[in-house]
Coordinates of C-alpha atoms in Angstrom, one line a residue:
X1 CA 0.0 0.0 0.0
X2 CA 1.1 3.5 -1.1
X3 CA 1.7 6.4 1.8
X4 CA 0.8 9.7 1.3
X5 CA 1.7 13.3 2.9
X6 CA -0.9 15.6 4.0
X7 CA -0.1 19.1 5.5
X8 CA -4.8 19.8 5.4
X9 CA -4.4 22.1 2.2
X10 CA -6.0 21.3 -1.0
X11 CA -3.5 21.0 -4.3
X12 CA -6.9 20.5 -6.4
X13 CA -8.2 23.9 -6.0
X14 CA -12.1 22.6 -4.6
X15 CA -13.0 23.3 -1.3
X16 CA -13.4 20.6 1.3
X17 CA -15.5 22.9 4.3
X18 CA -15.8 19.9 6.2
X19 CA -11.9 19.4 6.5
X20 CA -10.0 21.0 9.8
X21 CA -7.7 22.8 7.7
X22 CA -3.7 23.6 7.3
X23 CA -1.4 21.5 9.9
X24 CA 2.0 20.0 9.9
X25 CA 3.0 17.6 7.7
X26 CA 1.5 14.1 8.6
X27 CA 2.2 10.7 6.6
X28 CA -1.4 8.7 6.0
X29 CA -1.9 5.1 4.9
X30 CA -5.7 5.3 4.3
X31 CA -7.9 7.3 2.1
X32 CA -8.1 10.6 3.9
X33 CA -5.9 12.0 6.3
X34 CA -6.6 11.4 9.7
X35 CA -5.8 14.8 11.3
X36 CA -7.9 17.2 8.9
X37 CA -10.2 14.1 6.7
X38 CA -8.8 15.8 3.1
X39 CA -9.0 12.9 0.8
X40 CA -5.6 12.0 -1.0
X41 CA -7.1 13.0 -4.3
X42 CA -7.1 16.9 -2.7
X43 CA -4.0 17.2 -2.2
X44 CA -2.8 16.0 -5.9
X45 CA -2.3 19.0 -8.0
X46 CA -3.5 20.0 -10.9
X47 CA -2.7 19.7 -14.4
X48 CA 0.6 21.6 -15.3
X49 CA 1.4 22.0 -11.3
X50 CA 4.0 19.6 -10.0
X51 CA 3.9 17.8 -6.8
X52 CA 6.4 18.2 -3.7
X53 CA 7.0 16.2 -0.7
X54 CA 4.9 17.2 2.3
X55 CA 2.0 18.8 -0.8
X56 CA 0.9 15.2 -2.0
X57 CA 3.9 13.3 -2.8
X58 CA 2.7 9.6 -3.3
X59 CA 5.8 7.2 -2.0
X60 CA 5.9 4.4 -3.8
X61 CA 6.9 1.0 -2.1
X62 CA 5.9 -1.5 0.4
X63 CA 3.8 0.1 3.7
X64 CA 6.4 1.2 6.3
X65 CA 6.9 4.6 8.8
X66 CA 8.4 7.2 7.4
X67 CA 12.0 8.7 7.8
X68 CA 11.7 11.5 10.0
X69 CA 9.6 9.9 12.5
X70 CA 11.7 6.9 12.6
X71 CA 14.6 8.6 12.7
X72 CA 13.3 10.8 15.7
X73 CA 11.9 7.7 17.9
X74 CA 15.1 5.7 17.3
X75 CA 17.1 9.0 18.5
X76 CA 15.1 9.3 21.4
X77 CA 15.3 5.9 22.4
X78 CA 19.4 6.0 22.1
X79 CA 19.1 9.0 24.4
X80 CA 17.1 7.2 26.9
X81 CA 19.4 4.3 26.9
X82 CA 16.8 1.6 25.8
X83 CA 17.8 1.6 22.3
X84 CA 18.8 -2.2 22.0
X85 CA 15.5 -3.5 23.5
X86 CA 13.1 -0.8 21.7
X87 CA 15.1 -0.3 18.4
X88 CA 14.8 -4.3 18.3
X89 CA 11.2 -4.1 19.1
X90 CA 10.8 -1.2 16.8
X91 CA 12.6 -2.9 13.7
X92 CA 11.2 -6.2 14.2
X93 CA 7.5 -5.1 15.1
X94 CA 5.8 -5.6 11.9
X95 CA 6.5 -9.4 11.7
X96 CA 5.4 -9.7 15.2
X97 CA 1.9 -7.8 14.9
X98 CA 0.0 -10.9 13.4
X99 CA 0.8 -12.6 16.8
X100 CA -2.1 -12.6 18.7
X101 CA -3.7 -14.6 21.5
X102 CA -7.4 -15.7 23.1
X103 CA -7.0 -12.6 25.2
X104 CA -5.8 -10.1 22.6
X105 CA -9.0 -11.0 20.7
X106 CA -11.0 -10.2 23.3
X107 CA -9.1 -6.9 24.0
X108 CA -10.4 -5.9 20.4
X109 CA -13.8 -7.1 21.3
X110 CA -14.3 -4.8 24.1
X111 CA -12.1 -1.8 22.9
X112 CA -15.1 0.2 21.7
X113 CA -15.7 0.9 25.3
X114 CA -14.5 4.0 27.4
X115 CA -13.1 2.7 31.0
X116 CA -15.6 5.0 32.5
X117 CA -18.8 3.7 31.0
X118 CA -18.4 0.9 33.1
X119 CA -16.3 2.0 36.1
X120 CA -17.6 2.8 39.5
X121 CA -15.5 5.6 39.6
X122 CA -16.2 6.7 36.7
X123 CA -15.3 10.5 37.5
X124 CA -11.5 9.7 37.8
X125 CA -11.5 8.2 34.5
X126 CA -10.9 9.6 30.9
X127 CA -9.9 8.5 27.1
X128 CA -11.1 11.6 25.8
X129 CA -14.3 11.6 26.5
X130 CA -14.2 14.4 29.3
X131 CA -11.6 16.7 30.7
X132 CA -9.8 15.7 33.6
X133 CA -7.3 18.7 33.6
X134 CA -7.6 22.4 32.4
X135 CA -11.0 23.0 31.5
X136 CA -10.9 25.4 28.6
X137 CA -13.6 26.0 25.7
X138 CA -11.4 24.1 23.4
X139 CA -10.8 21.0 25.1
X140 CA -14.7 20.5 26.1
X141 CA -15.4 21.5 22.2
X142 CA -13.0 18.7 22.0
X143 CA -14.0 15.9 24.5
X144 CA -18.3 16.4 23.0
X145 CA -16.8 14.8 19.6
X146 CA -14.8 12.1 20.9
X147 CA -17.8 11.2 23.5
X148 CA -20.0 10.9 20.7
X149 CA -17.4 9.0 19.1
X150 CA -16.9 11.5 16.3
X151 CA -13.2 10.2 15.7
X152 CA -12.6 12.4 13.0
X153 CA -14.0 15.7 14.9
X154 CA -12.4 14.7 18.1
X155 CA -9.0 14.6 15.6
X156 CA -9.4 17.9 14.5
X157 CA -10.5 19.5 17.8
X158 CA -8.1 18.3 19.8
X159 CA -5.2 19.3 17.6
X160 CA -6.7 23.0 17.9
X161 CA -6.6 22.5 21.4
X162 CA -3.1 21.4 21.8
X163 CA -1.6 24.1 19.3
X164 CA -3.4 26.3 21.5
X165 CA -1.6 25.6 24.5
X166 CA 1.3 23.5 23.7
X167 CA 2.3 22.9 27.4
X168 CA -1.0 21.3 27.7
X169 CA -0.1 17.0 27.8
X170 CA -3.7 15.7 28.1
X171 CA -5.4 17.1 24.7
X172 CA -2.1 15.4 22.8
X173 CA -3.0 12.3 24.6
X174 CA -6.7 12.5 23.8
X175 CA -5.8 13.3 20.2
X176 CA -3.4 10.0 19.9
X177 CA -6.4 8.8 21.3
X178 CA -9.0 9.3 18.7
X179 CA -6.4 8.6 16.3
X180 CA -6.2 4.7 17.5
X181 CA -9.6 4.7 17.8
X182 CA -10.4 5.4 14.6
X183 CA -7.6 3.1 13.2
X184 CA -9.5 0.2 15.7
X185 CA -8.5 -1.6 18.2
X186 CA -6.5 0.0 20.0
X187 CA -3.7 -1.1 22.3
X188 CA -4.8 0.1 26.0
X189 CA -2.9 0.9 28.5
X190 CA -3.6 2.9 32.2
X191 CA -1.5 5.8 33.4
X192 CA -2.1 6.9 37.1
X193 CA -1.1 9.9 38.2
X194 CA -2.0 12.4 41.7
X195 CA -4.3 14.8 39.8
X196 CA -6.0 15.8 42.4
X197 CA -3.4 16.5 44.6
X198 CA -0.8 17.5 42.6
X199 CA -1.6 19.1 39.4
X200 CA 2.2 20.1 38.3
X201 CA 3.8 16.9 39.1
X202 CA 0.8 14.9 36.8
X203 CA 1.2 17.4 33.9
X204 CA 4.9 16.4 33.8
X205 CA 4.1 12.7 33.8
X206 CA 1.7 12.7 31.0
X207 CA 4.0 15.2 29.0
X208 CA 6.5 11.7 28.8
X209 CA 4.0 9.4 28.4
X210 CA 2.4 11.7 25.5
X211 CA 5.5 11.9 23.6
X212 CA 6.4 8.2 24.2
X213 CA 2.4 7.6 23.1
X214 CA 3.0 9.7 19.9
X215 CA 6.3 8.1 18.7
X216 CA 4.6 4.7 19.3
X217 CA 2.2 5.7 17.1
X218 CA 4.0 7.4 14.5
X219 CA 6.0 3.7 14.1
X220 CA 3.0 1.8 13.9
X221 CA 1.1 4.1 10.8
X222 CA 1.9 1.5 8.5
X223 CA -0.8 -1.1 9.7
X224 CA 0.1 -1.9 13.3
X225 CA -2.2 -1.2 16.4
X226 CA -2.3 2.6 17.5
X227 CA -1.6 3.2 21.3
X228 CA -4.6 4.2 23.9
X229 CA -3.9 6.2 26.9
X230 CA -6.6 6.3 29.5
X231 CA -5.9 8.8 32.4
X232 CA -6.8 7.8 35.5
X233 CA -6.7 10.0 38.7
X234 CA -5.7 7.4 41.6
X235 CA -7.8 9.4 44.4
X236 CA -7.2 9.6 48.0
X237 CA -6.6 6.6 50.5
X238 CA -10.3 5.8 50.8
X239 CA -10.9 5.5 46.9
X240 CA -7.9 4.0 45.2
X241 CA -8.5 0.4 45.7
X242 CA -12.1 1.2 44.2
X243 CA -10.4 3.1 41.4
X244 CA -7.7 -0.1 40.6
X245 CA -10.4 -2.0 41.0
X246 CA -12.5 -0.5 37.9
X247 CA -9.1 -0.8 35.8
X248 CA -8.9 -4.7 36.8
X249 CA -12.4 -4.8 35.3
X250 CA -11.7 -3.0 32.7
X251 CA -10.6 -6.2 30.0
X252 CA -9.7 -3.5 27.1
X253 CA -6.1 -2.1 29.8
X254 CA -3.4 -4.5 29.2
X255 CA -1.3 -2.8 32.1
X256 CA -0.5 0.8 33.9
X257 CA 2.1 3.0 34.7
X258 CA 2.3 5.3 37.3
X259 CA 1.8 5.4 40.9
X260 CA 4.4 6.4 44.4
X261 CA 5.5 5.3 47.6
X262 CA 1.8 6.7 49.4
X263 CA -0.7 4.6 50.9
X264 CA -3.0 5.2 48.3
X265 CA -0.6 3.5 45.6
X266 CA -0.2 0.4 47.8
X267 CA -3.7 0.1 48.4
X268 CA -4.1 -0.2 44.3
X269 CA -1.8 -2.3 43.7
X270 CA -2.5 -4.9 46.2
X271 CA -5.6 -5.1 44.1
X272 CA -3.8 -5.3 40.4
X273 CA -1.8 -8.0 41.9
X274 CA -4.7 -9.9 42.5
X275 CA -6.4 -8.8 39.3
X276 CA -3.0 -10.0 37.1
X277 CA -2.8 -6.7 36.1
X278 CA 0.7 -5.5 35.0
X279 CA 1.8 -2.3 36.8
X280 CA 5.2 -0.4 36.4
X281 CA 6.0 1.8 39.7
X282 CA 8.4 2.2 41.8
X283 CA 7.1 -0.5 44.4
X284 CA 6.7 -3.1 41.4
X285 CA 9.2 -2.7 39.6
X286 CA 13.2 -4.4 39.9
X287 CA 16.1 -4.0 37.4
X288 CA 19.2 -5.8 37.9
X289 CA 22.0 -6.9 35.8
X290 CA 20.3 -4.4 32.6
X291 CA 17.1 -6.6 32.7
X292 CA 13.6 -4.8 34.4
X293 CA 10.9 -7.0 36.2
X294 CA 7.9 -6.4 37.9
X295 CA 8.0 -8.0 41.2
X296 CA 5.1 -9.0 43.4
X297 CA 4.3 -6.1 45.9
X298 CA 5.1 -8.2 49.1
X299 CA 8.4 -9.2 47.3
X300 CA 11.0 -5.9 48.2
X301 CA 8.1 -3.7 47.1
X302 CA 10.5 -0.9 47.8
X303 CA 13.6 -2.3 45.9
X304 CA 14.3 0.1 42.6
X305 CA 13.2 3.1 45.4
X306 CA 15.5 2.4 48.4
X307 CA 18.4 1.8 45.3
X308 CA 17.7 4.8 44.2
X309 CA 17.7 7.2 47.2
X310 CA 20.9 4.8 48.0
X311 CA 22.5 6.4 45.2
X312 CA 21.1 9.8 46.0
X313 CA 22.0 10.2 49.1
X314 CA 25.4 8.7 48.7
X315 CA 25.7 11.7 45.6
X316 CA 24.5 14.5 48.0
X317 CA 27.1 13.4 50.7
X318 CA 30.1 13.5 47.9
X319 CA 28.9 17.3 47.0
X320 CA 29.0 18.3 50.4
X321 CA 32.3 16.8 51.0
X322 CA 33.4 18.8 48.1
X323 CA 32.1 21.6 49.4
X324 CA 32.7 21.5 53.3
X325 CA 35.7 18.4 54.0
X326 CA 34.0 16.2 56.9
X327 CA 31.0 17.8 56.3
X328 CA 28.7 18.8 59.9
X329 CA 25.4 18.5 58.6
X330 CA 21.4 18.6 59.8
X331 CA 18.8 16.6 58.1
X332 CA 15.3 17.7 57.7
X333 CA 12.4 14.7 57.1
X334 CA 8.7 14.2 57.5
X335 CA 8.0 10.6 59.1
X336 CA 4.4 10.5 57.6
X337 CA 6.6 10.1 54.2
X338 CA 7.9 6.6 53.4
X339 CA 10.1 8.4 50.7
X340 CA 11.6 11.2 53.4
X341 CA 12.2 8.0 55.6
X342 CA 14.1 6.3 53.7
X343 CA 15.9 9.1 52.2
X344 CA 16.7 10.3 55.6
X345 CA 18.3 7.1 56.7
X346 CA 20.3 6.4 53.3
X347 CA 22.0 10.3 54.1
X348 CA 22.7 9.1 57.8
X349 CA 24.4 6.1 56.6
X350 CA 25.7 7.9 53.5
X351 CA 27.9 10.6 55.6
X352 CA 30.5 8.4 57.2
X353 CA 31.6 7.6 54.0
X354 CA 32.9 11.2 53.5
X355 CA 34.1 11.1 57.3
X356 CA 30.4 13.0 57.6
X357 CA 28.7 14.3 60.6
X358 CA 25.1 14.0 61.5
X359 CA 24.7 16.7 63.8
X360 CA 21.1 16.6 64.1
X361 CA 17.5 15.1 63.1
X362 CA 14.8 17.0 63.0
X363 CA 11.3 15.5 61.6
X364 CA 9.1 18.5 60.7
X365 CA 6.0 16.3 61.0
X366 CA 6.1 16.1 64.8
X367 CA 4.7 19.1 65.8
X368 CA 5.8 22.7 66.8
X369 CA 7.8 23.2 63.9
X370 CA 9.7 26.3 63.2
X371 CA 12.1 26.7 60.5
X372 CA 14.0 30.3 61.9
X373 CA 14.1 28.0 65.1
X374 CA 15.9 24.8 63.8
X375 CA 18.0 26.7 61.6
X376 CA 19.3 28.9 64.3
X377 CA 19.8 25.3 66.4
X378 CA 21.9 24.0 63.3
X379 CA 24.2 27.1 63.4
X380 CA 24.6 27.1 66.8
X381 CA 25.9 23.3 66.1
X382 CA 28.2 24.3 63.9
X383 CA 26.6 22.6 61.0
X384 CA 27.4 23.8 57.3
X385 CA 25.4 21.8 55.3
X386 CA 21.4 20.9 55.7
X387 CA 20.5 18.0 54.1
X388 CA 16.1 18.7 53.0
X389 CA 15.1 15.2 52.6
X390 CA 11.4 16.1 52.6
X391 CA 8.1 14.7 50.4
X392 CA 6.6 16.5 47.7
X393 CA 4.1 17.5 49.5
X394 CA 6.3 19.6 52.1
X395 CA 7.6 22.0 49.7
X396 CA 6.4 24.7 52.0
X397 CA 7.7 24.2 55.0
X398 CA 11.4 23.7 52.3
X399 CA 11.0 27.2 51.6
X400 CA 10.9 28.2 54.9
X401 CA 13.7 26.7 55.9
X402 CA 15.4 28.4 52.7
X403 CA 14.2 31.9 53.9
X404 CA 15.1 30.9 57.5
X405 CA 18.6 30.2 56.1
X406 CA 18.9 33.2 54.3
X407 CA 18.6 35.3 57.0
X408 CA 20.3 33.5 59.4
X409 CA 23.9 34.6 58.2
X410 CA 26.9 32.8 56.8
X411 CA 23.9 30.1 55.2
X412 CA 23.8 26.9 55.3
X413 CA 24.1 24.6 52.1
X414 CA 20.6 23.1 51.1
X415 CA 20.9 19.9 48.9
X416 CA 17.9 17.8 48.4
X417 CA 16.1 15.3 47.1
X418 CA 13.8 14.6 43.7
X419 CA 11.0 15.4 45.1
X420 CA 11.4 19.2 46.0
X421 CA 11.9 19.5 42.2
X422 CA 8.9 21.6 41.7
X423 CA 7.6 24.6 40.3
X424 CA 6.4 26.3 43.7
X425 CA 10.2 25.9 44.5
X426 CA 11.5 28.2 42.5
X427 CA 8.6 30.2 42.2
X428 CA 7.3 30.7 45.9
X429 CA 11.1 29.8 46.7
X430 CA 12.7 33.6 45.0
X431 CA 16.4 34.2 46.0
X432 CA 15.9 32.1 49.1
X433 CA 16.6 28.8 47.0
X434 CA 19.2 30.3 45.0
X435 CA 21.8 27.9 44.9
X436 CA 20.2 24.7 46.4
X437 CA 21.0 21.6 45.2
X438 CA 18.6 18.5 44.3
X439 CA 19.3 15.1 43.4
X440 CA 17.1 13.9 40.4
X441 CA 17.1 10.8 38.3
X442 CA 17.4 12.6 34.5
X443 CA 18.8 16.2 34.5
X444 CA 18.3 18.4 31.4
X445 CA 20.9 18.4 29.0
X446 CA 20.4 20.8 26.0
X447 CA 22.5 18.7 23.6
X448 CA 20.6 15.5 24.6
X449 CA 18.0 14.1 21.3
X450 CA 15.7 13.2 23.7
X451 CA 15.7 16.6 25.4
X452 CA 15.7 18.6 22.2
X453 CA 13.0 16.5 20.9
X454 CA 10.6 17.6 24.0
X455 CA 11.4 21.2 23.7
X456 CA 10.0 21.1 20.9
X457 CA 7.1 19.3 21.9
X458 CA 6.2 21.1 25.2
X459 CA 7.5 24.5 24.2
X460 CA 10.1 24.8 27.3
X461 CA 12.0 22.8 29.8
X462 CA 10.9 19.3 30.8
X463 CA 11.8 17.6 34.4
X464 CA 13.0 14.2 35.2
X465 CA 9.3 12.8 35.6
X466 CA 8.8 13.6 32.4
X467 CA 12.0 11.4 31.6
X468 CA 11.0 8.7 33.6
X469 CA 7.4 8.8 32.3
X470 CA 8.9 8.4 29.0
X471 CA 10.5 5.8 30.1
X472 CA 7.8 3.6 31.7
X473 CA 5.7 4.3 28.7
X474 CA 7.7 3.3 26.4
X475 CA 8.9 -0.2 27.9
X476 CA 5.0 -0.9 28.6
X477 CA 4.1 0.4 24.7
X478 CA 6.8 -1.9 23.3
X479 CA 5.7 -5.3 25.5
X480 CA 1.9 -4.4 24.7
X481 CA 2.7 -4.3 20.8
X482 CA 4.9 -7.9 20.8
X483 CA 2.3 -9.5 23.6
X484 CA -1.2 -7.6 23.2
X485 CA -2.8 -9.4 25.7
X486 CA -3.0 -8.6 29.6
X487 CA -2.0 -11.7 30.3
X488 CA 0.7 -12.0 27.7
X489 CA 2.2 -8.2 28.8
X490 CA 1.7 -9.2 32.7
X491 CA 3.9 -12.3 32.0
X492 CA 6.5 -10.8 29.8
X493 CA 7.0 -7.9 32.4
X494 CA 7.5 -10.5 35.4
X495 CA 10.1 -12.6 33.2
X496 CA 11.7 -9.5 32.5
X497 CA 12.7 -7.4 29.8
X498 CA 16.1 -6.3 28.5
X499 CA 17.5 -3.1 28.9
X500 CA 21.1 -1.6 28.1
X501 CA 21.0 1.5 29.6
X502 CA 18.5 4.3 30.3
X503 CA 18.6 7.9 30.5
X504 CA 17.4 7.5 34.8
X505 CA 20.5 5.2 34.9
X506 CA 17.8 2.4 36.3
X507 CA 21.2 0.0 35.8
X508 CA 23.4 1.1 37.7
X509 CA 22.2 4.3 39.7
X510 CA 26.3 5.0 40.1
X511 CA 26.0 8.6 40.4
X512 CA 22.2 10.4 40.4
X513 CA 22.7 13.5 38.3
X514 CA 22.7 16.9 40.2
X515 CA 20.6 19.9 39.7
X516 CA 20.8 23.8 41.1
X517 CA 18.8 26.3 41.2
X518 CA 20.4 29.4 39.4
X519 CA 19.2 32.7 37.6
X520 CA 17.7 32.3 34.2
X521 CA 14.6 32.5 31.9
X522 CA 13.8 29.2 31.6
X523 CA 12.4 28.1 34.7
X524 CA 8.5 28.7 35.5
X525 CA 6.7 31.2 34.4
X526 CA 6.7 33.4 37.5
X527 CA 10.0 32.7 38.4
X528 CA 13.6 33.9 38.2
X529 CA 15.4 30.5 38.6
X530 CA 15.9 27.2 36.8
X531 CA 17.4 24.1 37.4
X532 CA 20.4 23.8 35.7
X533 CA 22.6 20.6 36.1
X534 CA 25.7 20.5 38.1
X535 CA 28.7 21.1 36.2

């Protein structure tokens, strides 16, 4: 079958008024394009008038993706590091995608239906169908085609939506969406995120797993099985077993990514273990010797985190030994955080190493609090370094420690951990966080493919969840495709997939890359500071 190239504007000089008009130029296989509905005759000009790629241009030749994407996907995944596993997977994908199994068939059988027509919960659910994030005129425009299954509509009106705001992950998602749905049959997956807690943190999530959805996609235009996205807001303690529950029920989702270290995520996936539904998180998740697993949860649930924040802490404690030799030092935690627990106690047994001192302990979460106080305490110590290894969800009480330490005199140095990477850091933060220091998994790098690539995508800087989104995604996307089946991807996952090397450094976690806060222009809007990386 012949591919095409549409950019939405007629060569034939008719008019189509039913067609979405002008966009970028997008390689079809079918009869009309599927981001404006121009038929391929439209965009063949006329008599005397030559063709050009990207106005028409017929490629002659067997079906396959086209050069640019291709070349852009297999970029990205050598800048990730997975480029053996998913460049094999990518290559060898269309021999693969006849391969199907008693479940996969039924997966296609009950595709036509949204997760939230038959979910309990079906307010913290959505394909595309309703907006979960950023209510604008646009997106609910948008989300009234693809509920009344409009495909082509939904198409054209989500595209509007996301050039309108290009920061924006979900109408991107929900325009992959109606793509795959209107190719049929869809490969499903689940991505759980803290929406309603924690509306920065989810919109860099689903800005990797949007990019990683649309890549997938882009590969498999030449007749394989379009990748589905449904976003799922996990809820509070008392409703995320309800919520994992719906997803277990839910035949069509062949596995999930997402999740943390809270209750709430270890209250779902106590019931996808029991539902023998596949689930990539930090508690399910091991890699060892290059290969990834998922692990029962009652097996090391905390494995790939406490490795982690082994690494981080044990990079923290090197910089302030550069810093300050024999570093004195105060840690701040929160004890209702099983992350600021464990991060805590890998920087207490981190600090010998560099002939470290622990001065002091102080958990913020015990009550009667005071950050001018405790940092006036440290001083009075003798400390010179203050080691924040607080939750997400305590970036408040970081900053006031920050402003405590700025006024205290001859500060303190403030290194951290991932999760104070945040926009309210460096916005709320000003010239008190100048300077502090976070360990993250993925730093941005401007020469990096992989970085460049979402620049361009997301119109600005992109964070390390939205590296390790990518990267979740993208391992799930490639098992769905060569096992479409939830039982096929669940065992696949638990045998283990190979890796050589990722842009989190999953492998090895040798050295966590470093990250300070400094003046520029490319942080949040409302802010003075980004996070550069450690030079």
């Amino acid at each position: 079958m012949n591919s095409w190239i549409c950019d939405g504007i007629p060569k034939d000089g008719k008019q189509y008024p039913n067609c979405s008009g002008e966009h970028e130029p997008y390689e079809n296989f079918g009869p009309d394009c599927v981001l404006c509905g121009l038929p391929q005759e439209a965009l063949k000009p006329g008599k005397g008038k030559p063709g050009k790629a990207g106005s028409g241009t017929t490629i002659s030749g067997p079906s396959r993706p086209s050069a640019a994407p291709l070349i852009v996907a297999i970029a990205a995944l050598i800048a990730l590091g997975v480029g053996g596993f998913g460049i094999y997977q990518l290559i060898s994908s269309q021999g693969q995608q006849g391969k199907q199994t008693e479940n996969s068939q039924n997966h296609g059988a009950n595709s036509d239906k949204f997760v939230s027509e038959t979910a309990t919960n079906s307010q913290f659910f959505s394909q595309g169908e309703k907006i979960l994030l950023g209510q604008t005129a646009a997106k609910q425009a948008a989300a009234k085609e693809f509920a009344a299954r409009n495909w082509q509509g939904a198409i054209a009106a989500y595209q509007q939506a996301a050039s309108s705001d290009p920061n924006d992950p979900e109408s991107k998602i929900y325009q992959n969406n109606a793509l795959a749905r209107k190719a049929g049959n869809p490969l499903t997956i689940a991505a759980a995120v803290p929406l309603a807690t924690d509306a920065d943190t989810t919109k860099e999530i689903l800005r990797g797993i949007a990019q990683s959805q649309t890549e997938f996609n882009q590969s498999q235009l030449a007749g394989g099985k379009l990748l589905e996205v449904v976003i799922v807001n996990y809820g509070s303690d008392l409703q995320a077993a309800g919520i994992a529950q719906d997803l277990v029920n839910a035949s069509s989702v062949l596995g999930v990514v997402g999740y943390g270290v809270n209750p709430a995520s270890n209250q779902a996936l106590n019931v996808y273990q029991q539902g023998g539904l596949a689930v990539l998180s930090p508690l399910t998740t091991r890699v060892s010797q290059g290969t990834l697993q998922t692990i029962p949860s009652t097996e090391k649930v905390n494995e790939l985190l406490d490795n982690y924040l082994q690494a981080a802490a044990k990079t923290l404690a090197q910089y302030a030994s550069q810093r300050y030799p024999d570093p004195p030092a105060v840690i701040f935690f929160n004890s209702d955080s099983p992350y600021s627990l464990q991060l805590k106690q890998q920087l207490v047994n981190a600090l010998p190493a560099v002939r470290g001192q622990v001065l002091k302990v102080i958990d913020i979460s015990a009550g009667g609090f005071a950050a001018d106080t405790e940092v006036a305490n440290a001083k009075q110590l003798e400390a010179k370094v203050a080691f924040l290894a607080l939750s997400k969800n305590k970036v408040g009480e970081a900053i006031a420690i920050a402003m405590a330490n700025r006024d205290a005199g001859s500060p303190l140095l403030l290194l951290g951990g991932d999760e104070l990477y945040n926009p309210d850091l460096l916005v709320r933060g000003g010239e008190a966080i100048n300077g502090i220091v976070l360990a993250v998994p993925w730093s941005f790098q401007p020469g990096d493919p992989f970085a460049q690539q979402a620049v361009q995508n997301w119109k600005g800087r992109i964070s390390w969840r939205t590296a390790t989104a990518y990267d979740a995604a993208k391992a799930l996307g490639d098992v769905a495709r060569q096992n479409p089946s939830r039982s096929g991807v669940a065992q696949q996952l638990s045998q283990g997939v190979q890796l050589t090397g990722s842009a989190t450094n999953f492998q090895t976690f040798k050295e966590v890359p470093l990250v300070q806060a400094v003046r520029g222009n490319s942080g949040p809007p409302g802010s003075q500071f980004q996070f550069d990386p450690v030079k």
